[in-house]
Tab-separated table of C-alpha atoms and ligand atoms in Angstrom:
chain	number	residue	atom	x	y	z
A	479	UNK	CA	127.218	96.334	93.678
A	480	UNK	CA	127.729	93.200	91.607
A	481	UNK	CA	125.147	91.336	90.047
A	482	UNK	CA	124.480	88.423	91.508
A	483	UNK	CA	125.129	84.922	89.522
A	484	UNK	CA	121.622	83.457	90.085
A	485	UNK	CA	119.355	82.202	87.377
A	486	UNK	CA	116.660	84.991	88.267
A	487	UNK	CA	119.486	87.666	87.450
A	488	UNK	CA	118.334	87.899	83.337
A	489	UNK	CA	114.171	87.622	83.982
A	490	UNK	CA	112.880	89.629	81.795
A	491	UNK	CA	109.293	88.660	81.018
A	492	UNK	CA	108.087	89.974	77.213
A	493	UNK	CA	105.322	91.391	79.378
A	494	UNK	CA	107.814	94.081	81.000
A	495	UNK	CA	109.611	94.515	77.541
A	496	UNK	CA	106.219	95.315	76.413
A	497	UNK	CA	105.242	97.351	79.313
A	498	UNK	CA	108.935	99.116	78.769
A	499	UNK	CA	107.944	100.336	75.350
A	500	UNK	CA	104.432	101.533	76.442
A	501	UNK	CA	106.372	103.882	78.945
A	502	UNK	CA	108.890	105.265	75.964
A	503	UNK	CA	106.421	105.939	73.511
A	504	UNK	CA	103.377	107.226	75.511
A	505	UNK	CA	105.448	108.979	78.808
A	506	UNK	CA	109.441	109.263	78.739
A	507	UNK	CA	110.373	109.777	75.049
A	508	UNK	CA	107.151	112.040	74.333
A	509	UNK	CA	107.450	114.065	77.607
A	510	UNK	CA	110.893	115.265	78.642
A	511	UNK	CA	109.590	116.610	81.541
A	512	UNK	CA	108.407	113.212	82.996
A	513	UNK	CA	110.697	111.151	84.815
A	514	UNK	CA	111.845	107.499	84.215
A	515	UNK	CA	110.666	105.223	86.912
A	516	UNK	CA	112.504	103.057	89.177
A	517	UNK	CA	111.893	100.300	91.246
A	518	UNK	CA	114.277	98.393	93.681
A	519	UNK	CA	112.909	96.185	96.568
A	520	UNK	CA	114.451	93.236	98.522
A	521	UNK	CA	115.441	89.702	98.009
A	522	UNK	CA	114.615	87.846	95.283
A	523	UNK	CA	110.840	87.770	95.350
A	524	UNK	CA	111.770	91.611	94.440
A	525	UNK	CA	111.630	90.650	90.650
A	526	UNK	CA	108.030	90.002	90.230
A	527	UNK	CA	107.255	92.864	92.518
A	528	UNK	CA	109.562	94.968	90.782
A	529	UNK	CA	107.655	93.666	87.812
A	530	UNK	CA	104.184	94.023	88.940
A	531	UNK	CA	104.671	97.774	90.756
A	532	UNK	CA	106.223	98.755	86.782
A	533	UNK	CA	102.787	97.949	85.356
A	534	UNK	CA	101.351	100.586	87.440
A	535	UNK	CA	104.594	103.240	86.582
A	536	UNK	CA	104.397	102.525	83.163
A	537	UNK	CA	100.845	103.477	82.533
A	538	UNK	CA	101.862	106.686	83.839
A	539	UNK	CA	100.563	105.783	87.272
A	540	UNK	CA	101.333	106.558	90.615
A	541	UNK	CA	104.717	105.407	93.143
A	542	UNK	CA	101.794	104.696	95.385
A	543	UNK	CA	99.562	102.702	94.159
A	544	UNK	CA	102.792	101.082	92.385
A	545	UNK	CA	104.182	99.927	95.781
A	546	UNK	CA	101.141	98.587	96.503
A	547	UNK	CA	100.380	96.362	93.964
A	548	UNK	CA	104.398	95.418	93.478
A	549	UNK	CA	104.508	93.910	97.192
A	550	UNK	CA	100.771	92.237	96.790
A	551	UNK	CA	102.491	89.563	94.241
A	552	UNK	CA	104.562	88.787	97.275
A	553	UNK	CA	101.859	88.603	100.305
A	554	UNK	CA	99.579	86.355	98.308
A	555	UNK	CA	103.015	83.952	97.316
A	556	UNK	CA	102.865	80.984	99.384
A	557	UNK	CA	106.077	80.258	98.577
A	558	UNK	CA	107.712	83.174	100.118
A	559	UNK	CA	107.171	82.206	103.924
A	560	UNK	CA	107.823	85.358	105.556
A	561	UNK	CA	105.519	87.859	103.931
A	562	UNK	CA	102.006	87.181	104.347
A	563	UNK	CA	100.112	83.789	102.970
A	564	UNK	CA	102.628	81.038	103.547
A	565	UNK	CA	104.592	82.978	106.515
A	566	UNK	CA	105.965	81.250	108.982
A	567	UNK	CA	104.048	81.566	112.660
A	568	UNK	CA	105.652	82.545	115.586
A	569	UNK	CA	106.281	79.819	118.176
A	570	UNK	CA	102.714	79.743	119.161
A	571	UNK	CA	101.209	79.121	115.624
A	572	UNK	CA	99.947	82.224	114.372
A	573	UNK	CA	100.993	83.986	111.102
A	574	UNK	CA	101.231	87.460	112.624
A	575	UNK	CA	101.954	90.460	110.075
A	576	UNK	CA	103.173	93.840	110.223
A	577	UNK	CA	103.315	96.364	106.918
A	578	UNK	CA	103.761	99.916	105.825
A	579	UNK	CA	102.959	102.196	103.442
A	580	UNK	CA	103.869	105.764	102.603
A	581	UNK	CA	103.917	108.623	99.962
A	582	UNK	CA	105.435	111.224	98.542
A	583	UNK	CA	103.311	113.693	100.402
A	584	UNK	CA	104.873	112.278	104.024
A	585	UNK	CA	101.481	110.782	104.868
A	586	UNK	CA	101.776	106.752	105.953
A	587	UNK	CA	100.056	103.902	107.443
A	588	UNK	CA	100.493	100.815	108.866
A	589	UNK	CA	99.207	97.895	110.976
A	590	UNK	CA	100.907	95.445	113.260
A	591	UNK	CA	100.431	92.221	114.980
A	592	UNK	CA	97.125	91.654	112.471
A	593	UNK	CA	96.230	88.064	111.457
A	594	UNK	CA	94.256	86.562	108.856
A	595	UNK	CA	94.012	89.088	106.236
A	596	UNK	CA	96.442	88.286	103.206
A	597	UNK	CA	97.466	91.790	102.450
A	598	UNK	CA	98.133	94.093	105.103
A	599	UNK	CA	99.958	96.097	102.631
A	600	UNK	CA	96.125	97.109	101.218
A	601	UNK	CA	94.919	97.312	104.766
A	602	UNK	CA	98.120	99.771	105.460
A	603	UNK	CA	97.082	101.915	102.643
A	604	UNK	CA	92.969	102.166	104.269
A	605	UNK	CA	94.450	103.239	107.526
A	606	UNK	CA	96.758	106.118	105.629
A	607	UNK	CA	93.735	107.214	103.312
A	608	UNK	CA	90.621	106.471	105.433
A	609	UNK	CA	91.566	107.520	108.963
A	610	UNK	CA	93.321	110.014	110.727
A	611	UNK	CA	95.766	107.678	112.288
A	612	UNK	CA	99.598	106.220	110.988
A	613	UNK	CA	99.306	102.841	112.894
A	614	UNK	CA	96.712	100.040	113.646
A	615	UNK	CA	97.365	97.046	115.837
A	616	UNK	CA	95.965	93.487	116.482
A	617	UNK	CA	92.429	93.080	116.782
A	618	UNK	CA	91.809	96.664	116.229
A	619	UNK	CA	93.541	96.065	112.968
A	620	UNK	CA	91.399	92.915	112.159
A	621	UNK	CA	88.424	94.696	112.789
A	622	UNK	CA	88.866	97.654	110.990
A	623	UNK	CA	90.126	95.417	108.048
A	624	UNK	CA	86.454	93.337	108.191
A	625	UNK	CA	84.727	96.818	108.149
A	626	UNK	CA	86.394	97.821	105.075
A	627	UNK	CA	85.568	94.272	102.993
A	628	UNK	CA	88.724	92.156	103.073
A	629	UNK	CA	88.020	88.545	103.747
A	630	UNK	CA	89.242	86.506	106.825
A	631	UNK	CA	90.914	83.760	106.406
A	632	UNK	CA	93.702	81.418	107.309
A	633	UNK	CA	97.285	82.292	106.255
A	634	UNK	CA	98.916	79.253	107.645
A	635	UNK	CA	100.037	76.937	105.035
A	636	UNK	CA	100.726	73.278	105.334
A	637	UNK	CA	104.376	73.638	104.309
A	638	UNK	CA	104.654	76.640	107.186
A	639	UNK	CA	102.380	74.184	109.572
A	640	UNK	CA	104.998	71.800	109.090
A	641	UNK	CA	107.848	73.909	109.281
A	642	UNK	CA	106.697	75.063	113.004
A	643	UNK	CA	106.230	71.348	114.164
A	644	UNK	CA	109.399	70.123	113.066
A	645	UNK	CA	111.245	73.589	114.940
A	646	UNK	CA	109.086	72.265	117.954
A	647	UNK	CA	110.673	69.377	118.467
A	648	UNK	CA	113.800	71.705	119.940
A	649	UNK	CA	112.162	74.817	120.147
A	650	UNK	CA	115.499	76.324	119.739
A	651	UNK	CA	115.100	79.906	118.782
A	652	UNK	CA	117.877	81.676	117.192
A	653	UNK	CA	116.962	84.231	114.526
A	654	UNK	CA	119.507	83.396	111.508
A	655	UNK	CA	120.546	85.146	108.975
A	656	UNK	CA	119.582	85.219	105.088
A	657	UNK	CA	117.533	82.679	106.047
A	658	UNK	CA	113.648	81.968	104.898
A	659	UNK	CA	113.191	84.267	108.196
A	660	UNK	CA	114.730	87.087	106.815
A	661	UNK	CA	113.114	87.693	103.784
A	662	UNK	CA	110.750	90.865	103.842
A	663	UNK	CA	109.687	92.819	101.296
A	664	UNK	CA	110.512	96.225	101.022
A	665	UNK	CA	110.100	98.047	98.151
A	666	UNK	CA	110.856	101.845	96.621
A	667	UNK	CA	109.191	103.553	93.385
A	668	UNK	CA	109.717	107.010	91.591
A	669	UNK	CA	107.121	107.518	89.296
A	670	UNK	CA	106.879	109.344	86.301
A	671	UNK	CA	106.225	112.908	87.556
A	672	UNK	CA	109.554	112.202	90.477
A	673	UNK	CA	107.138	111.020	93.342
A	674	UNK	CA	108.735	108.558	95.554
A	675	UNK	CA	106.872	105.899	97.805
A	676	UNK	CA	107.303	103.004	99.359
A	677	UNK	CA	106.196	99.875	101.054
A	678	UNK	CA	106.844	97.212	103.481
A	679	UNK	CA	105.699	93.802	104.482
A	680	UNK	CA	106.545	90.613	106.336
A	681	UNK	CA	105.278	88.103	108.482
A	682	UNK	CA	107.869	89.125	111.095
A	683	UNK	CA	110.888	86.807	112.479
A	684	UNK	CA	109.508	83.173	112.368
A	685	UNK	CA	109.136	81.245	115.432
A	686	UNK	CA	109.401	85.038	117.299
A	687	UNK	CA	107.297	85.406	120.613
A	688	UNK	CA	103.534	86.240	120.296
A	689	UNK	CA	103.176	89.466	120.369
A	690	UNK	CA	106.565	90.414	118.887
A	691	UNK	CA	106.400	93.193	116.352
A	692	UNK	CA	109.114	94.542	114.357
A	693	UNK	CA	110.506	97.364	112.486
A	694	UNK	CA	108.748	96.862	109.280
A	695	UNK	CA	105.094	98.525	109.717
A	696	UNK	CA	107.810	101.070	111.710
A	697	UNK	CA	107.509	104.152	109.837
A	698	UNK	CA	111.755	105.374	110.314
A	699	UNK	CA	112.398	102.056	110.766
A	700	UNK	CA	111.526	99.571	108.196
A	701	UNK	CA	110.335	102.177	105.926
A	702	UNK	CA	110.520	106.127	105.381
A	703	UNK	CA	110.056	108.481	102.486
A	704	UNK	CA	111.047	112.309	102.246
A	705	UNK	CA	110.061	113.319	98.321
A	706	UNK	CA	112.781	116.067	98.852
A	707	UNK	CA	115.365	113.751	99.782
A	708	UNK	CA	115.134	110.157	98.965
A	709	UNK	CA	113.024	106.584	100.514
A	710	UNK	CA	115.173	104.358	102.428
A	711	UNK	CA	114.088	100.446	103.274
A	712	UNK	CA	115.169	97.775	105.507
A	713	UNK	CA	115.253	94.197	106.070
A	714	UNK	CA	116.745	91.709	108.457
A	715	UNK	CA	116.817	91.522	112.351
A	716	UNK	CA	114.248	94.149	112.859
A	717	UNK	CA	115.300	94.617	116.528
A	718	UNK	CA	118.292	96.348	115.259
A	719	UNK	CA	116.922	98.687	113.037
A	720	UNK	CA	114.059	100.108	115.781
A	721	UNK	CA	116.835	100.470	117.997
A	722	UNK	CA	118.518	103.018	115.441
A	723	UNK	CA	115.548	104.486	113.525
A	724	UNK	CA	117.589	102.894	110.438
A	725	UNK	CA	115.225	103.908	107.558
A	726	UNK	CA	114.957	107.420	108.915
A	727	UNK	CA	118.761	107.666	109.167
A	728	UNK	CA	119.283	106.645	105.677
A	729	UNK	CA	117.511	109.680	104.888
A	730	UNK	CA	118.076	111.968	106.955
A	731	UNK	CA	121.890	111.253	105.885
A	732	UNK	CA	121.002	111.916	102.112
A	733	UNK	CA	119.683	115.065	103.370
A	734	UNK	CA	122.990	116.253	104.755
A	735	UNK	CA	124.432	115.156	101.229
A	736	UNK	CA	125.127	111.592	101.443
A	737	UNK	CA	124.574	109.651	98.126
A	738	UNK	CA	121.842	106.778	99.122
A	739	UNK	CA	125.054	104.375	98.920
A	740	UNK	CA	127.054	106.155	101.665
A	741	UNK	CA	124.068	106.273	103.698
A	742	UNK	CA	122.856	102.788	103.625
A	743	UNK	CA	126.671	102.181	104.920
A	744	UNK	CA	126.728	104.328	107.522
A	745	UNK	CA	123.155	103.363	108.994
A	746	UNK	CA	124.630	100.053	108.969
A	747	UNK	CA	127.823	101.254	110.382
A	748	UNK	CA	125.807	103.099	113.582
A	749	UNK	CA	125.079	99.050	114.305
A	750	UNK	CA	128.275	97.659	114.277
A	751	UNK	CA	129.921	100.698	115.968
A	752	UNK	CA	126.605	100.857	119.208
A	753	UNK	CA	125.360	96.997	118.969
A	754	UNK	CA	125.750	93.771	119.605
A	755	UNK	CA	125.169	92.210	115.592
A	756	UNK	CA	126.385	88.898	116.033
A	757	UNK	CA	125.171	86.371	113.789
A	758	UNK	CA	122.380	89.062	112.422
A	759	UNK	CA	121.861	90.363	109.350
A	760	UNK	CA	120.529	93.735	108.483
A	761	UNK	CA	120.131	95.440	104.810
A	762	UNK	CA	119.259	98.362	103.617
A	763	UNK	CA	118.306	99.529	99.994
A	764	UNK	CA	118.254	103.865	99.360
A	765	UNK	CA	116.652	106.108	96.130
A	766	UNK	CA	116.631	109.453	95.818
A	767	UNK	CA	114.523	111.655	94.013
A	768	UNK	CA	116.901	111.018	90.342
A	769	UNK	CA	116.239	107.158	90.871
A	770	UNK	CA	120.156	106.954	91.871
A	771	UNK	CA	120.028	103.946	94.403
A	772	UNK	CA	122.168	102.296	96.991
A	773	UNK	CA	122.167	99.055	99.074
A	774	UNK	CA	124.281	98.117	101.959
A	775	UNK	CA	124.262	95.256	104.601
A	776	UNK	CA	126.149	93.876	107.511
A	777	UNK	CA	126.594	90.512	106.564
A	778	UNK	CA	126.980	89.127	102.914
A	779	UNK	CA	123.914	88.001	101.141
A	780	UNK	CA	122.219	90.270	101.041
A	781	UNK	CA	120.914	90.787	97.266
A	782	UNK	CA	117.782	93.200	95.746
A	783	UNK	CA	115.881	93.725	92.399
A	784	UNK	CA	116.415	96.967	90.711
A	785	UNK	CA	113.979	97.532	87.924
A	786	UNK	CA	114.881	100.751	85.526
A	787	UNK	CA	114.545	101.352	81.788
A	788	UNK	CA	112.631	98.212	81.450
A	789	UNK	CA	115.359	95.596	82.737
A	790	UNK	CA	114.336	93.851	86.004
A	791	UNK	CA	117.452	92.113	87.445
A	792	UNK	CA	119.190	90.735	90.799
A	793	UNK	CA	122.474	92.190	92.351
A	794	UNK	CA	124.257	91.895	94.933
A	795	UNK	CA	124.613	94.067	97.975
A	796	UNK	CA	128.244	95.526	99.507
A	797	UNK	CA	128.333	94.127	102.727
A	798	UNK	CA	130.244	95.326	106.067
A	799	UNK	CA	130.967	91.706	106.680
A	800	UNK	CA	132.723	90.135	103.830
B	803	LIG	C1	111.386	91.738	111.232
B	803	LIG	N1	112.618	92.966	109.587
B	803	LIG	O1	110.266	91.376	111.563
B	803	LIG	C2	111.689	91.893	109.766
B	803	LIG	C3	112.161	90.589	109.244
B	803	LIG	C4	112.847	90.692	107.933
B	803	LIG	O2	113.746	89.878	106.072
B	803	LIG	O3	113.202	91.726	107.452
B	803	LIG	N2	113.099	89.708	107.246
B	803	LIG	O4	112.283	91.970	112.036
């Protein structure tokens, strides 16, 4: 994995320094039996959810609530049009949004297809801890999301406005790859005492049919966690990792003793050897309970933020596709 050449690979805000030596003198250094945290998520929006989801760790506080409030920085961006405020609609104008959650106890939720709520990531989280279902959908979702307090309101920014109108003048849908389409957020914490979670969260493909949902509020396919074992994440053409339970795979093959790098390849393999990829991009990112890590995709691009020891910096995934 090489790190990647871009002027976000060195950020490295005094705020993490500082939050780095917080974690040295009141957890790690004091407290052999704690672990150091970790943090790796997708893309490059990963670094200030890395960032934000190491305030949390480095207090001493949990992989949950650290997944949470790392991919939060990202829904409310309106820069980063496929995660939440700012998204990009699907071809009939709605910013439609699907997100997971889940912990290092196995329990998860998740909602899909909800609109106009900014973070479904928080609203995943209510369904886990509030309910005694994994998966909310549509209106349902929005409802339930009212009940518990968060605001409605309209996710569709000008620039994303814009963006639709100009792809209506052809209408041509073709899901590209590495592309401002492609760029969920999914992100995996150990904490201090070697909990794992992780999280997930995207506006979906943009310009996708109404109704479309994809792998990311998935739990096995955008997102799993086994505390035993390792969390595994995906991004990319979702369609391709429902149609191999990719995130489950990952882990289930770091069960059977792959390191999280072998089994982001071979997930990745099982498309290329049962699927038709063309053109598509899929990537996966792997941790296992010791905060080892992999990251694999199927075309090049692909890149992630791994935050550890303090450092917060961009690399670049191995790729099947050179
Ligand atoms: C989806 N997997 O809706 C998402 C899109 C994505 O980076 O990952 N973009 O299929």
């Amino acid at each position: 994995m090489a790190k990647s050449k871009s002027r976000r690979d060195f950020i490295k805000s005094t705020a993490l320094l500082a939050s780095a030596s917080i974690l040295s003198t009141e957890a790690g250094c004091q407290d052999p039996q704690l672990t150091q945290p970790v943090v790796i998520s997708t893309w490059n929006h990963g670094i200030p959810a890395n960032a934000a989801a190491w305030e949390t760790l480095s207090k001493g506080g949990s992989a949950i609530d650290a997944v949470e409030a790392g991919v939060k920085v990202v829904e409310a961006d309106p820069e980063s049009m496929s995660v939440g405020y700012g998204g990009l609609p699907d071809r009939d104008g709605n910013v439609t949004l699907d997100a997971c959650i889940m912990d290092h106890t196995g329990n998860a939720g998740a909602v899909c297809f909800l609109q106009h709520i900014m973070h479904p990531i928080a609203v995943a989280r209510k369904v886990m801890d509030d309910t005694p279902h994994v998966m909310l959908a549509g209106e349902g979702a929005l409802r339930f999301a009212l009940d518990k307090g968060f605001a409605k309101q309209n996710l569709l920014t000008d620039k994303a406005k814009q963006a639709w109108k100009d792809w209506q003048k052809t209408s041509n849908y073709k899901p590209l790859i590495n592309a401002e389409n492609h760029d969920t957020i999914g992100l995996l914490a150990l904490d201090t005492k070697g909990n794992l979670s992780g999280a997930c969260t995207t506006s979906g493909l943009a310009y996708k049919m109404h109704g479309r949902v994809g792998d990311s509020p998935i739990i096995g396919a955008g997102l799993y966690v086994d505390n035993e074992v390792g969390g595994a994440t995906a991004t990319g053409m979702g369609e391709l990792m429902m149609k191999t339970l990719g995130s489950f795979l990952v882990v289930e093959l770091m069960r059977q003793g792959a390191s999280p790098q072998e089994a982001c390849k071979e997930a990745v393999m099982r498309i290329v050897r049962k699927l038709d990829y063309k053109d598509l991009q899929v990537g996966y990112l792997a941790m296992d309970p010791k905060g080892n890590h992999g990251a694999y995709s199927l075309q090049k691009g692909f890149n992630y933020a791994l935050m550890k020891q303090g450092e917060n910096q961009m690399y670049d995934a191995e790729s099947y596709i050179l």
